[in-house]
Short mmCIF file of C-alpha atoms in Angstrom, two decimals:
data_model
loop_
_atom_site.label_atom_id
_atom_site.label_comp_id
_atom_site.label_asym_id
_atom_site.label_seq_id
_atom_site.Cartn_x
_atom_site.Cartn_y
_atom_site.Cartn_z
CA UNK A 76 14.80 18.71 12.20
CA UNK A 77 13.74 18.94 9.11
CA UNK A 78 10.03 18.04 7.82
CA UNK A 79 7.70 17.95 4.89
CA UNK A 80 4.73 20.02 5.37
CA UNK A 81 1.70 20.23 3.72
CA UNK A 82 -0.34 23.91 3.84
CA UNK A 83 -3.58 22.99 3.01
CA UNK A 84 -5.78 24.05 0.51
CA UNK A 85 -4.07 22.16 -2.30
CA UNK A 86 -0.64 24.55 -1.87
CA UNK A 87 2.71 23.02 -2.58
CA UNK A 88 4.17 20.95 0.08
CA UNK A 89 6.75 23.24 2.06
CA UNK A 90 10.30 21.78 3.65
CA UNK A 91 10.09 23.05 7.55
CA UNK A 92 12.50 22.95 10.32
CA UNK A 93 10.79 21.75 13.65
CA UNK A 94 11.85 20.99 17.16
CA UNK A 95 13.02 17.22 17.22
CA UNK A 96 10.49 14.94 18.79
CA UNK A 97 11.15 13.24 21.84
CA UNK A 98 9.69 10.13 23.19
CA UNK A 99 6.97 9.54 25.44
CA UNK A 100 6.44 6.53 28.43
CA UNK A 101 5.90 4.49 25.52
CA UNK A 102 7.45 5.50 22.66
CA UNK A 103 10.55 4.66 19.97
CA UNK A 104 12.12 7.72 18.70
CA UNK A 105 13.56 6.76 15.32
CA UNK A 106 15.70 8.16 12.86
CA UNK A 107 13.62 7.81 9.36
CA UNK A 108 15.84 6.74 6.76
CA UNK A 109 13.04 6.82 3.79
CA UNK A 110 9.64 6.80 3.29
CA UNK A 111 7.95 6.02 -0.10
CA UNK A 112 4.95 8.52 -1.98
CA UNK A 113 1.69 6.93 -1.84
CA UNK A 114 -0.86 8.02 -4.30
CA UNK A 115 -2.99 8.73 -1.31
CA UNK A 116 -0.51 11.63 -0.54
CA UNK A 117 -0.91 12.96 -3.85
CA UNK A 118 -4.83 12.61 -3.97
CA UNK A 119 -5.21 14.34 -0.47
CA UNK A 120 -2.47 17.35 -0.67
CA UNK A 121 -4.36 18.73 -3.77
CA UNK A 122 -7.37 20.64 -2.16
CA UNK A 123 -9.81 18.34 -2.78
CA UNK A 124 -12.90 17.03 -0.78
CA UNK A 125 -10.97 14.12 0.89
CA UNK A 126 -7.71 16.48 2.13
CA UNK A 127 -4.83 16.07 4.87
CA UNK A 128 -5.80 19.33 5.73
CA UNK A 129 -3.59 22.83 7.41
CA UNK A 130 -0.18 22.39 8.22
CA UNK A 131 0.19 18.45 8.61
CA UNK A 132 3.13 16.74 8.35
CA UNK A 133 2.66 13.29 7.25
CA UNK A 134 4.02 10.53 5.24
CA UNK A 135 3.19 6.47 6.07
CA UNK A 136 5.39 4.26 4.07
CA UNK A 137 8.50 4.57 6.50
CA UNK A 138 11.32 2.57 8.09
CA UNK A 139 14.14 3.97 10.23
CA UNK A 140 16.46 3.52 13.08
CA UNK A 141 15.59 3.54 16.54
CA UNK A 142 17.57 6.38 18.39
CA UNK A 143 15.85 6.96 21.53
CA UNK A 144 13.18 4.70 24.11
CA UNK A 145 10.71 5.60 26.20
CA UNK A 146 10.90 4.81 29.56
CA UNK A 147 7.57 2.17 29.19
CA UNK A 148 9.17 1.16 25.97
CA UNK A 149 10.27 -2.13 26.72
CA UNK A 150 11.87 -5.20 25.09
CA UNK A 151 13.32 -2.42 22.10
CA UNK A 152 16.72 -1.48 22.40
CA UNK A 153 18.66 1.77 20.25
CA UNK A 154 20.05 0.48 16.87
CA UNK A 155 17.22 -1.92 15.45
CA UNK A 156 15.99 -0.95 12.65
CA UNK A 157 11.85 -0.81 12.10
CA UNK A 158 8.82 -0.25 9.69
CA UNK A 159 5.81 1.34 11.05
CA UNK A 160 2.28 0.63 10.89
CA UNK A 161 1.48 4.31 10.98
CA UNK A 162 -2.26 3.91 12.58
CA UNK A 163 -2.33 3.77 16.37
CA UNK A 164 -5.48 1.76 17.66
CA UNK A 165 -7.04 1.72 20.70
CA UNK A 166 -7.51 -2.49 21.05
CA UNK A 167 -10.61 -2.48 22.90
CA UNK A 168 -13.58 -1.21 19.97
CA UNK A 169 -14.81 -4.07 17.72
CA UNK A 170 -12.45 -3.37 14.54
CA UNK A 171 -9.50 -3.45 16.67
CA UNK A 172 -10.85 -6.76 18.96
CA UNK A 173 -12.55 -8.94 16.23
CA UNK A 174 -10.45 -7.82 13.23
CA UNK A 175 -7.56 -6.26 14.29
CA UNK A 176 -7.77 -3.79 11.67
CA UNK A 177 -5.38 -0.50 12.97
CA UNK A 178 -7.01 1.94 10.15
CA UNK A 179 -10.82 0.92 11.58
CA UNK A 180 -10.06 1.71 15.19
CA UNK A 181 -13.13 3.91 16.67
CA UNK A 182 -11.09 5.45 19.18
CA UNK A 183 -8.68 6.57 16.76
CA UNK A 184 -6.04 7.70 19.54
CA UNK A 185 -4.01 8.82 17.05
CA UNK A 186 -1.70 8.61 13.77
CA UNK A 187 2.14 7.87 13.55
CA UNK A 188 1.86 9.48 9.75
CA UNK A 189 4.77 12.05 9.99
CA UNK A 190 7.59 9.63 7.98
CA UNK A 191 8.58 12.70 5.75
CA UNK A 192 11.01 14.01 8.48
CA UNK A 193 14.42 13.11 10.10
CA UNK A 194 13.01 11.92 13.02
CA UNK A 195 9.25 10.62 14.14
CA UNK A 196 8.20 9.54 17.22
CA UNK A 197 6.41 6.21 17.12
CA UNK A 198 4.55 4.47 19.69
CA UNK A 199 6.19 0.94 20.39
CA UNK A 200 2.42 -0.61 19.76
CA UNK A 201 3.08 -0.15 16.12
CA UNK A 202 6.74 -1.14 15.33
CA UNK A 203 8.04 -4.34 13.58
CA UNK A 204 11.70 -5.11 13.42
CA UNK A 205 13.32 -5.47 10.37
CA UNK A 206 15.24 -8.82 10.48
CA UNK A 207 19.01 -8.11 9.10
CA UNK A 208 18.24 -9.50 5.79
CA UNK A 209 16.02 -6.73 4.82
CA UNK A 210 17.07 -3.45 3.80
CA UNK A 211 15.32 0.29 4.83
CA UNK A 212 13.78 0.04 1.28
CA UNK A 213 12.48 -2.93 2.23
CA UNK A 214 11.26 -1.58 5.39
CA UNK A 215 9.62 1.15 3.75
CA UNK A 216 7.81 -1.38 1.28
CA UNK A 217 5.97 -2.87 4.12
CA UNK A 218 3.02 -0.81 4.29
CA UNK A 219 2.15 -1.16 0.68
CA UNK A 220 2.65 -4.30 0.59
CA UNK A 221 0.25 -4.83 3.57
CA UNK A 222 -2.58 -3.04 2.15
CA UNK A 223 -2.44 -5.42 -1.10
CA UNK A 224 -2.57 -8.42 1.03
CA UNK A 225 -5.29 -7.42 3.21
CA UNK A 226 -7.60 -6.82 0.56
CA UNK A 227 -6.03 -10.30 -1.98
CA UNK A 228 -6.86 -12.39 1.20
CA UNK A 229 -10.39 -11.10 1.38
CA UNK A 230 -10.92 -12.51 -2.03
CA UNK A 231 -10.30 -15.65 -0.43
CA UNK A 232 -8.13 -17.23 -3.75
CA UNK A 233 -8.68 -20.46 -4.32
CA UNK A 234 -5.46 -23.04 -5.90
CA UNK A 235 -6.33 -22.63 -9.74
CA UNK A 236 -8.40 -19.26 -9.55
CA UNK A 237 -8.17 -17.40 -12.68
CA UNK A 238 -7.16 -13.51 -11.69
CA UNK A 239 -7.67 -10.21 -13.44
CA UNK A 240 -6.08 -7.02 -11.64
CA UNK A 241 -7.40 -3.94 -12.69
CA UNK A 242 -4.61 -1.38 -12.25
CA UNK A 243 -0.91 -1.16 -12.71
CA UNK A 244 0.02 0.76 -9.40
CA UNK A 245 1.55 -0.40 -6.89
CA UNK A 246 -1.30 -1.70 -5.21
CA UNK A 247 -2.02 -3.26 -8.41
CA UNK A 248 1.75 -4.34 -8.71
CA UNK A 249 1.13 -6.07 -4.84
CA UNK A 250 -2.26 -7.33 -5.21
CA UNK A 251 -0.73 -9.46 -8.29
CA UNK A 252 2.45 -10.63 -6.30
CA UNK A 253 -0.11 -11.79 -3.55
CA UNK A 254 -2.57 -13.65 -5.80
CA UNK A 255 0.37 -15.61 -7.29
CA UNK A 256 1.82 -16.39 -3.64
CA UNK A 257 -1.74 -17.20 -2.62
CA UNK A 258 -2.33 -20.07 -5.18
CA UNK A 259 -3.69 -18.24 -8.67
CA UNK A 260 -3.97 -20.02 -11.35
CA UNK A 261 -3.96 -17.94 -14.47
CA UNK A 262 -3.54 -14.21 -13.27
CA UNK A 263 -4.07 -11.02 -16.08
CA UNK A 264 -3.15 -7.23 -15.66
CA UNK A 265 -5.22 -4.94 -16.89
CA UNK A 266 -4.37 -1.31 -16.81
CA UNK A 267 -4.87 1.74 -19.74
CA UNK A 268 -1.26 2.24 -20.53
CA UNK A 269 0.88 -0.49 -21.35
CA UNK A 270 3.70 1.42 -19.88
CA UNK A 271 4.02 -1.11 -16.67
CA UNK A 272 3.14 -4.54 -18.84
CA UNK A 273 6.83 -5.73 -18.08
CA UNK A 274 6.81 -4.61 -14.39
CA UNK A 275 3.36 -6.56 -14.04
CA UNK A 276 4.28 -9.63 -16.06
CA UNK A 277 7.35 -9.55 -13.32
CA UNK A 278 5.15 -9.57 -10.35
CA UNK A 279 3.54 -12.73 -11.17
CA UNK A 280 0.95 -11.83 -13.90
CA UNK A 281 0.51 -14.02 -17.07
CA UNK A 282 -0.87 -11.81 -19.15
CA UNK A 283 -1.16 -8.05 -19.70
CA UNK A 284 -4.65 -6.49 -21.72
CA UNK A 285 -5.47 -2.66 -22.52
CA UNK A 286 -8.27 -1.29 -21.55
CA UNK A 287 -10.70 -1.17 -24.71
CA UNK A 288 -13.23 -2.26 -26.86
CA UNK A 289 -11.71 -5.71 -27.15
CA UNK A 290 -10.60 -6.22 -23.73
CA UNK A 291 -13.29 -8.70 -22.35
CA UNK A 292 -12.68 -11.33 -25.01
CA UNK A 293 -8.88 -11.00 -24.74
CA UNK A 294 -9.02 -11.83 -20.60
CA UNK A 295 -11.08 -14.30 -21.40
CA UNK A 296 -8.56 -15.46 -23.81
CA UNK A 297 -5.56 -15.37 -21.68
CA UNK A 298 -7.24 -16.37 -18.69
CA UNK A 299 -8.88 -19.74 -20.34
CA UNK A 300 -12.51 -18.41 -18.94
CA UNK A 301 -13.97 -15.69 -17.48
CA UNK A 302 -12.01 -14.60 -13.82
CA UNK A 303 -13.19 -16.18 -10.63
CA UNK A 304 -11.81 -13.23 -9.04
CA UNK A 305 -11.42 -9.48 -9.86
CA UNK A 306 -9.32 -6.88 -7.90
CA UNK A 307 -9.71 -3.39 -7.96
CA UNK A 308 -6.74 -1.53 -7.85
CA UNK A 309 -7.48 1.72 -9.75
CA UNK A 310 -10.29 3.79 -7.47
CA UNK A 311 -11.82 6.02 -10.53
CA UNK A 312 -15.06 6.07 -11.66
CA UNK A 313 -16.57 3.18 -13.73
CA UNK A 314 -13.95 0.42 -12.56
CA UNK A 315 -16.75 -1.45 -10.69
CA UNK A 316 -18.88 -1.55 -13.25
CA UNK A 317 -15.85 -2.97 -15.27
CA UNK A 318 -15.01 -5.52 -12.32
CA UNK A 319 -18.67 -6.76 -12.43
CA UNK A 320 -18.61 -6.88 -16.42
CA UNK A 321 -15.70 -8.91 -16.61
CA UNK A 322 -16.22 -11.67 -13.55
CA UNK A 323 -17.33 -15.25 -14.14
CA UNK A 324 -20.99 -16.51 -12.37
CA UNK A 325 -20.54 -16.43 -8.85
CA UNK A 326 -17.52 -14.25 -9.34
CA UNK A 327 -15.46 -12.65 -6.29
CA UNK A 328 -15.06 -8.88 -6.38
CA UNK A 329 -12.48 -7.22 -4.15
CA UNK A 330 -11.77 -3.25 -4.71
CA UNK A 331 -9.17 -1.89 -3.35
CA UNK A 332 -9.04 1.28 -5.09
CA UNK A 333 -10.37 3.90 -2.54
CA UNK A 334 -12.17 5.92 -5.60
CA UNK A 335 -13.62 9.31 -3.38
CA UNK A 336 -16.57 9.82 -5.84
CA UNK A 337 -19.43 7.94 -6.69
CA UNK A 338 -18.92 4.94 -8.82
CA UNK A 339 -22.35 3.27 -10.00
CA UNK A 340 -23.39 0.21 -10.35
CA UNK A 341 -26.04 -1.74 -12.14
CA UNK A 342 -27.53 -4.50 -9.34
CA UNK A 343 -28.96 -6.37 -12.02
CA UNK A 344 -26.45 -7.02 -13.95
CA UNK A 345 -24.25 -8.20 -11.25
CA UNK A 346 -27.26 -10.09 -9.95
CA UNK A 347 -27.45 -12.10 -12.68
CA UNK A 348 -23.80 -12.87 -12.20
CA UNK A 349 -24.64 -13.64 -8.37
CA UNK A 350 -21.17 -12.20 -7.82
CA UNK A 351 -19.83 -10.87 -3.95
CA UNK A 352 -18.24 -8.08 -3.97
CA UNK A 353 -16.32 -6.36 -1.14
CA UNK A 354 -14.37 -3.44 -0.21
CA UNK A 355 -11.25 -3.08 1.86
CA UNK A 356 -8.88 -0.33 4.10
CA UNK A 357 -6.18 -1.22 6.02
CA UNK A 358 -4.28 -3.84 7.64
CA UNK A 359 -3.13 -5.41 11.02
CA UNK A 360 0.17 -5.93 12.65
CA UNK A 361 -0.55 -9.25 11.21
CA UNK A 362 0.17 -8.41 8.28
CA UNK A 363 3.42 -6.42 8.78
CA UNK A 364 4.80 -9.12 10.69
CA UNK A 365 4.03 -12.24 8.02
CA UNK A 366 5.64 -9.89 5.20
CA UNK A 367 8.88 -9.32 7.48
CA UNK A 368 9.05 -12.54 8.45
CA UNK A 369 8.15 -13.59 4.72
CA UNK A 370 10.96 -11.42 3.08
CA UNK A 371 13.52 -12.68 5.63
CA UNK A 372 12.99 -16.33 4.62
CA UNK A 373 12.63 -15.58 1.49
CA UNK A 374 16.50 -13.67 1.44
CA UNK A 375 17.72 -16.38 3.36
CA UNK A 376 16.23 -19.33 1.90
CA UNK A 377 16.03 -18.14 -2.15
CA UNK A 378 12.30 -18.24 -2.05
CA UNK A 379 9.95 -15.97 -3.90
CA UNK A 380 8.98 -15.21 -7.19
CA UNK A 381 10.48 -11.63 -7.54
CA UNK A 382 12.13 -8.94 -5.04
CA UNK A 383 9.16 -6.53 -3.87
CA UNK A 384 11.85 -3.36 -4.62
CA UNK A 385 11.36 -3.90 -8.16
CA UNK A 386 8.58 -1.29 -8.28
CA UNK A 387 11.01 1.22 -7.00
CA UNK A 388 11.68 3.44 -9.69
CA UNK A 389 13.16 6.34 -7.60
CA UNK A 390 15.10 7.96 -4.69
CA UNK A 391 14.93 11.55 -3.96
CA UNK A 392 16.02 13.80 -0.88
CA UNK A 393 13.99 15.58 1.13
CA UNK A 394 14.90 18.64 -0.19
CA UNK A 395 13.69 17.32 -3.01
CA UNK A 396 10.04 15.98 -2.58
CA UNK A 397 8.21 19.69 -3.44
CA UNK A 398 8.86 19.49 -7.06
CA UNK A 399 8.62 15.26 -7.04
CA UNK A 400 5.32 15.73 -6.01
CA UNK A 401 4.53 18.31 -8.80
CA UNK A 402 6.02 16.28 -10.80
CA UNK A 403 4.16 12.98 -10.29
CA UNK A 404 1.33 14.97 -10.31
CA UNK A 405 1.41 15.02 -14.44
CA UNK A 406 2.67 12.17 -16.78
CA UNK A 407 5.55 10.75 -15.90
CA UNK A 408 7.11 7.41 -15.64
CA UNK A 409 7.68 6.45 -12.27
CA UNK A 410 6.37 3.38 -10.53
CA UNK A 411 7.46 4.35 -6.48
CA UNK A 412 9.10 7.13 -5.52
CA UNK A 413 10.88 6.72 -2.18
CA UNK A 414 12.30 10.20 0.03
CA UNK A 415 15.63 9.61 1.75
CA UNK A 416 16.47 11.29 4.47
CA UNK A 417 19.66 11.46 3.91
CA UNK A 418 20.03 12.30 0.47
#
């Protein structure tokens, strides 16, 4: 089969041809059909301090076809479609009993990151069907989609909460579609480029502000008072500083931006605000399973705000993904990029 590799050492990623997986006792074999580019596999494929490292394949934003079982695999059958969690957890160490939380897991058995391939073997622990509503892009929206609700819910939004989401990626783009699902009141996007205002104002945001010398009064403006919660959704240095600036007394911090280097902040200043703040990873099945089940009323039923794809500005073949990821490596103007297999 064919499979994206990654070198190491912040080379280009290489197309290979490998053997084709096969199940084990309790494993799906799948057939991917896509699997999106997170700005994770950007950040670690370029040499850097936090790195995939030597000849990995990888890829976690996936959804496919199952086309083989293993022989422990029950209660799946060939032809159902799934996403996958792609963190395998051991379910006994305290992460994985008291929260759940796959990406936590002590043990760490092992990874189910290799969606940039034909096929991946997956164990059955970490599959969720895709109800026939939802489509592979769909599917392959899951995991995103998961993160941004794992980290909105820890902000525990309250009906009426004013919002500000610093960021305009997609976990930016998510972490606004779940604050309005979850009861916002006022909600503002903040990013430094006005480039995704529309595709924010779409998600569920009420307001879009630039970063800049003005900024503070103008969220203030649109919001009707200072936010009662702040996500952060763009991981780069000085963006907690900025979420503590800009959140009300008592104000509920959330990052969710991952930033790799050190990011201070003044404890006074935020101790005079007496705000919480709080970082998250991850997700649980949980999660994966609400957002299927979610979509799938939503399709059937004409619920929901906007369709989650919207952020999809993108498909590319496999062949393909060597010079997309140089390419979203510089300016560009692409929101999610998704690889199809079979393209």
């Amino acid at each position: 089969m064919k499979a994206a590799i990654y070198p190491g050492q912040g080379q280009p990623i290489v197309i290979e041809t490998l053997p084709d997986p096969e199940p084990g006792l309790g494993d799906l074999l799948i057939r991917v059909d896509r699997c999106g580019i997170c700005g994770t596999d950007l950040s670690m494929t370029k040499g850097g301090m936090w790195d995939y490292g030597p000849g990995v394949q990888f890829g976690h934003e996936y959804a496919g076809t199952i086309v083989g079982l293993g022989a422990q695999a029950t209660g799946w059958k060939v032809g159902e479609r799934i996403a996958v969690l792609p963190s395998v957890a051991c379910g006994e160490c305290e992460p994985c009993r008291a929260h759940g939380n796959n990406v936590l897991c002590q043990a760490k058995p092992g990874g189910a990151m290799v969606g940039f391939a034909k096929y991946a073997r997956v164990p059955a622990s970490v599959a969720t069907r895709l109800p026939q509503t939802l489509s592979m892009a769909d599917g392959a929206l899951i995991e995103p989609m998961a993160i941004s609700l794992y980290g909105t819910r820890m902000a525990q939004i309250r009906p009426g909460d004013r919002v500000v989401v610093l960021g305009g990626g997609t976990v930016a783009l998510y972490a606004i579609y779940w604050a309005r699902r979850l009861g916002a009141g006022r909600i503002t996007a903040m990013s430094r480029s006005p480039r995704r205002r529309d595709l924010c104002l779409d998600m569920g945001a009420d307001a879009f502000v630039a970063f800049g010398d003005n900024e503070a009064g103008e969220v203030v403006e649109a919001l009707g008072g200072a936010p009662q919660v702040v996500l952060e959704c763009v991981g780069a240095e000085g963006m907690l500083m900025k979420a503590v600036a800009h959140a009300a007394p008592f104000g509920r911090i959330v990052s969710l931006g991952f930033c790799t280097s050190p990011d201070p902040v003044i404890p006074a200043l935020a101790s005079y605000k007496c705000v919480s703040m709080h970082f998250a990873v991850g997700y649980s099945m949980k999660e994966f399973l609400y957002i299927a089940e979610m979509l799938d009323r939503d399709r059937l039923h004409g619920g929901g705000h906007v369709d989650p794809k919207a952020i999809v500005s993108a498909n590319v073949g496999l062949g393909d993904m060597p010079a997309t990821f140089e390419m979203l490596r510089g300016a560009n103007d692409e929101t999610k990029v998704h690889v199809c297999m079979s393209e």
